[in-house]
Amino acid sequence: MAGISLSRARQMIRKTFDAGKEARMNPLSAVVLDEGGNIIAFERQDGASPGRFQIAHGKAHGAVMLGMPGSAQMARAEAQAYFMAAANGAFGGALVPVPGGILLKDSKGRTLGALGVTGDTSDNDAVAGKAGVEAAGLVPEV
């Protein structure tokens, strides 16, 4: 697999939204980035606040740029706040180090990009995103 197609990115987002709806989550927003941090697709459910793009992007951007999911970034921020502050500064303040930033891997463990989900609690965002990634045939690192 060379990367994530637009079709697969949209499927991942759609399935993420389906999981959120089934669990009665607040309206979600989701972005898929490639392995270089470039945007492949973004969608916002009806009723999601307009600032959710930046949050979803920050979750995904941190995951792909640091090679660690949002949950690991949060743990790192709690253990070494100075590191995450420095990393966030290096990336122009674009990191949101909380759950909902999910690394996208193929069956061989190669990182293909990241999914960022926001709109409900960060833990719920990660649950919905994990379902979307799995439904799209990829391996999530949450």
PDB file of C-alpha atoms in Angstrom:
ATOM      1  CA  MET A   1       0.000   0.000   0.000  1.00  0.00           C
ATOM      2  CA  ALA A   2       1.497   3.318  -1.068  1.00  0.00           C
ATOM      3  CA  GLY A   3      -0.581   5.529   1.192  1.00  0.00           C
ATOM      4  CA  ILE A   4      -4.103   6.503   2.135  1.00  0.00           C
ATOM      5  CA  SER A   5      -6.445   7.270  -0.743  1.00  0.00           C
ATOM      6  CA  LEU A   6      -9.098   9.969  -0.544  1.00  0.00           C
ATOM      7  CA  SER A   7     -11.734   7.241  -0.725  1.00  0.00           C
ATOM      8  CA  ARG A   8     -10.263   5.378   2.245  1.00  0.00           C
ATOM      9  CA  ALA A   9      -9.880   8.621   4.236  1.00  0.00           C
ATOM     10  CA  ARG A  10     -13.534   9.479   3.641  1.00  0.00           C
ATOM     11  CA  GLN A  11     -14.573   5.941   4.618  1.00  0.00           C
ATOM     12  CA  MET A  12     -12.584   6.257   7.839  1.00  0.00           C
ATOM     13  CA  ILE A  13     -14.285   9.548   8.679  1.00  0.00           C
ATOM     14  CA  ARG A  14     -17.738   8.212   7.820  1.00  0.00           C
ATOM     15  CA  LYS A  15     -17.240   5.147  10.028  1.00  0.00           C
ATOM     16  CA  THR A  16     -15.881   7.334  12.830  1.00  0.00           C
ATOM     17  CA  PHE A  17     -19.035   9.440  12.635  1.00  0.00           C
ATOM     18  CA  ASP A  18     -21.217   6.305  12.556  1.00  0.00           C
ATOM     19  CA  ALA A  19     -19.522   5.031  15.738  1.00  0.00           C
ATOM     20  CA  GLY A  20     -20.033   8.394  17.425  1.00  0.00           C
ATOM     21  CA  LYS A  21     -23.678   8.520  16.446  1.00  0.00           C
ATOM     22  CA  GLU A  22     -24.272   4.959  17.662  1.00  0.00           C
ATOM     23  CA  ALA A  23     -22.702   5.842  21.026  1.00  0.00           C
ATOM     24  CA  ARG A  24     -24.731   9.091  21.204  1.00  0.00           C
ATOM     25  CA  MET A  25     -21.654  11.285  21.217  1.00  0.00           C
ATOM     26  CA  ASN A  26     -21.690  15.003  20.554  1.00  0.00           C
ATOM     27  CA  PRO A  27     -21.186  16.020  16.890  1.00  0.00           C
ATOM     28  CA  LEU A  28     -17.680  15.083  15.775  1.00  0.00           C
ATOM     29  CA  SER A  29     -15.105  16.509  13.421  1.00  0.00           C
ATOM     30  CA  ALA A  30     -12.320  14.434  11.897  1.00  0.00           C
ATOM     31  CA  VAL A  31      -9.255  14.973   9.741  1.00  0.00           C
ATOM     32  CA  VAL A  32      -6.983  12.444   8.024  1.00  0.00           C
ATOM     33  CA  LEU A  33      -3.348  13.359   7.392  1.00  0.00           C
ATOM     34  CA  ASP A  34      -0.789  11.492   5.317  1.00  0.00           C
ATOM     35  CA  GLU A  35       2.598  10.413   6.678  1.00  0.00           C
ATOM     36  CA  GLY A  36       4.013  13.887   5.978  1.00  0.00           C
ATOM     37  CA  GLY A  37       1.234  15.717   7.830  1.00  0.00           C
ATOM     38  CA  ASN A  38      -0.629  16.829   4.694  1.00  0.00           C
ATOM     39  CA  ILE A  39      -4.422  16.935   4.820  1.00  0.00           C
ATOM     40  CA  ILE A  40      -6.191  14.231   2.835  1.00  0.00           C
ATOM     41  CA  ALA A  41      -9.742  14.861   4.097  1.00  0.00           C
ATOM     42  CA  PHE A  42     -11.687  16.755   6.752  1.00  0.00           C
ATOM     43  CA  GLU A  43     -15.366  16.673   7.692  1.00  0.00           C
ATOM     44  CA  ARG A  44     -17.452  18.228  10.451  1.00  0.00           C
ATOM     45  CA  GLN A  45     -20.827  16.826  11.475  1.00  0.00           C
ATOM     46  CA  ASP A  46     -23.821  19.135  11.593  1.00  0.00           C
ATOM     47  CA  GLY A  47     -23.808  20.912  14.936  1.00  0.00           C
ATOM     48  CA  ALA A  48     -20.050  20.644  15.521  1.00  0.00           C
ATOM     49  CA  SER A  49     -18.454  23.932  16.480  1.00  0.00           C
ATOM     50  CA  PRO A  50     -16.393  25.632  13.742  1.00  0.00           C
ATOM     51  CA  GLY A  51     -13.144  25.642  15.759  1.00  0.00           C
ATOM     52  CA  ARG A  52     -13.024  21.861  15.724  1.00  0.00           C
ATOM     53  CA  PHE A  53     -10.872  21.764  12.583  1.00  0.00           C
ATOM     54  CA  GLN A  54      -7.883  23.192  14.446  1.00  0.00           C
ATOM     55  CA  ILE A  55      -8.330  20.756  17.340  1.00  0.00           C
ATOM     56  CA  ALA A  56      -8.724  17.693  15.099  1.00  0.00           C
ATOM     57  CA  HIS A  57      -5.741  18.807  13.033  1.00  0.00           C
ATOM     58  CA  GLY A  58      -3.630  19.381  16.174  1.00  0.00           C
ATOM     59  CA  LYS A  59      -4.422  15.901  17.449  1.00  0.00           C
ATOM     60  CA  ALA A  60      -3.532  14.237  14.129  1.00  0.00           C
ATOM     61  CA  HIS A  61      -0.531  16.508  13.495  1.00  0.00           C
ATOM     62  CA  GLY A  62       1.012  15.685  16.866  1.00  0.00           C
ATOM     63  CA  ALA A  63       0.497  11.971  16.308  1.00  0.00           C
ATOM     64  CA  VAL A  64       2.125  11.852  12.886  1.00  0.00           C
ATOM     65  CA  MET A  65       4.918  14.349  13.587  1.00  0.00           C
ATOM     66  CA  LEU A  66       5.968  12.817  16.911  1.00  0.00           C
ATOM     67  CA  GLY A  67       5.182   9.220  15.937  1.00  0.00           C
ATOM     68  CA  MET A  68       3.026   8.720  19.014  1.00  0.00           C
ATOM     69  CA  PRO A  69      -0.742   8.745  19.509  1.00  0.00           C
ATOM     70  CA  GLY A  70      -2.478  11.419  21.556  1.00  0.00           C
ATOM     71  CA  SER A  71      -2.700   9.221  24.640  1.00  0.00           C
ATOM     72  CA  ALA A  72       1.097   8.799  24.663  1.00  0.00           C
ATOM     73  CA  GLN A  73       1.568  12.521  24.077  1.00  0.00           C
ATOM     74  CA  MET A  74      -0.676  13.283  27.054  1.00  0.00           C
ATOM     75  CA  ALA A  75       1.297  10.887  29.268  1.00  0.00           C
ATOM     76  CA  ARG A  76       4.524  12.500  28.077  1.00  0.00           C
ATOM     77  CA  ALA A  77       3.116  15.975  28.783  1.00  0.00           C
ATOM     78  CA  GLU A  78       2.194  14.892  32.308  1.00  0.00           C
ATOM     79  CA  ALA A  79       5.633  13.370  32.922  1.00  0.00           C
ATOM     80  CA  GLN A  80       7.735  15.941  31.049  1.00  0.00           C
ATOM     81  CA  ALA A  81       5.731  19.090  30.421  1.00  0.00           C
ATOM     82  CA  TYR A  82       8.851  20.893  29.208  1.00  0.00           C
ATOM     83  CA  PHE A  83       9.320  18.388  26.364  1.00  0.00           C
ATOM     84  CA  MET A  84       5.781  18.771  25.035  1.00  0.00           C
ATOM     85  CA  ALA A  85       5.969  22.555  25.436  1.00  0.00           C
ATOM     86  CA  ALA A  86       9.206  22.589  23.425  1.00  0.00           C
ATOM     87  CA  ALA A  87       7.772  20.241  20.779  1.00  0.00           C
ATOM     88  CA  ASN A  88       4.634  22.351  20.514  1.00  0.00           C
ATOM     89  CA  GLY A  89       6.811  25.423  20.068  1.00  0.00           C
ATOM     90  CA  ALA A  90       8.851  23.671  17.378  1.00  0.00           C
ATOM     91  CA  PHE A  91       5.624  22.913  15.508  1.00  0.00           C
ATOM     92  CA  GLY A  92       4.246  26.435  15.802  1.00  0.00           C
ATOM     93  CA  GLY A  93       1.770  25.612  18.567  1.00  0.00           C
ATOM     94  CA  ALA A  94      -0.043  23.106  16.337  1.00  0.00           C
ATOM     95  CA  LEU A  95      -0.033  20.117  18.736  1.00  0.00           C
ATOM     96  CA  VAL A  96      -3.033  19.069  20.830  1.00  0.00           C
ATOM     97  CA  PRO A  97      -1.558  16.288  23.017  1.00  0.00           C
ATOM     98  CA  VAL A  98      -4.676  14.415  24.149  1.00  0.00           C
ATOM     99  CA  PRO A  99      -6.511  11.222  23.082  1.00  0.00           C
ATOM    100  CA  GLY A 100      -8.144  11.435  19.684  1.00  0.00           C
ATOM    101  CA  GLY A 101      -4.889  11.643  17.728  1.00  0.00           C
ATOM    102  CA  ILE A 102      -4.575   8.178  16.208  1.00  0.00           C
ATOM    103  CA  LEU A 103      -1.665   6.804  14.198  1.00  0.00           C
ATOM    104  CA  LEU A 104      -2.718   4.898  11.083  1.00  0.00           C
ATOM    105  CA  LYS A 105      -0.684   1.787  10.397  1.00  0.00           C
ATOM    106  CA  ASP A 106      -0.761  -0.926   7.788  1.00  0.00           C
ATOM    107  CA  SER A 107      -0.663  -4.635   8.593  1.00  0.00           C
ATOM    108  CA  LYS A 108       3.158  -4.541   8.631  1.00  0.00           C
ATOM    109  CA  GLY A 109       3.258  -1.758  11.221  1.00  0.00           C
ATOM    110  CA  ARG A 110       4.239   1.054   8.855  1.00  0.00           C
ATOM    111  CA  THR A 111       2.808   4.461   9.734  1.00  0.00           C
ATOM    112  CA  LEU A 112       0.695   5.808   6.883  1.00  0.00           C
ATOM    113  CA  GLY A 113      -0.612   8.952   8.574  1.00  0.00           C
ATOM    114  CA  ALA A 114      -2.952   9.961  11.358  1.00  0.00           C
ATOM    115  CA  LEU A 115      -6.606  10.558  12.163  1.00  0.00           C
ATOM    116  CA  GLY A 116      -7.619  13.389  14.460  1.00  0.00           C
ATOM    117  CA  VAL A 117     -11.087  13.296  16.056  1.00  0.00           C
ATOM    118  CA  THR A 118     -12.726  15.892  18.289  1.00  0.00           C
ATOM    119  CA  GLY A 119     -16.168  16.887  19.543  1.00  0.00           C
ATOM    120  CA  ASP A 120     -16.860  14.734  22.585  1.00  0.00           C
ATOM    121  CA  THR A 121     -14.525  13.842  25.461  1.00  0.00           C
ATOM    122  CA  SER A 122     -11.036  13.053  24.245  1.00  0.00           C
ATOM    123  CA  ASP A 123     -11.401   9.411  25.314  1.00  0.00           C
ATOM    124  CA  ASN A 124     -14.683   9.106  23.378  1.00  0.00           C
ATOM    125  CA  ASP A 125     -13.079  10.789  20.363  1.00  0.00           C
ATOM    126  CA  ALA A 126     -10.414   8.073  20.432  1.00  0.00           C
ATOM    127  CA  VAL A 127     -13.008   5.285  20.697  1.00  0.00           C
ATOM    128  CA  ALA A 128     -14.950   6.566  17.685  1.00  0.00           C
ATOM    129  CA  GLY A 129     -11.752   7.093  15.696  1.00  0.00           C
ATOM    130  CA  LYS A 130     -10.471   3.606  16.491  1.00  0.00           C
ATOM    131  CA  ALA A 131     -13.713   2.138  15.113  1.00  0.00           C
ATOM    132  CA  GLY A 132     -13.364   4.226  11.961  1.00  0.00           C
ATOM    133  CA  VAL A 133      -9.765   3.187  11.375  1.00  0.00           C
ATOM    134  CA  GLU A 134     -10.554  -0.492  11.853  1.00  0.00           C
ATOM    135  CA  ALA A 135     -13.574  -0.265   9.532  1.00  0.00           C
ATOM    136  CA  ALA A 136     -11.278   1.186   6.856  1.00  0.00           C
ATOM    137  CA  GLY A 137      -8.989  -1.845   7.144  1.00  0.00           C
ATOM    138  CA  LEU A 138      -6.097  -0.124   8.900  1.00  0.00           C
ATOM    139  CA  VAL A 139      -4.496  -0.683  12.294  1.00  0.00           C
ATOM    140  CA  PRO A 140      -5.030   2.139  14.804  1.00  0.00           C
ATOM    141  CA  GLU A 141      -2.481   3.109  17.424  1.00  0.00           C
ATOM    142  CA  VAL A 142      -4.594   4.918  19.977  1.00  0.00           C
TER     143      VAL A 142
END
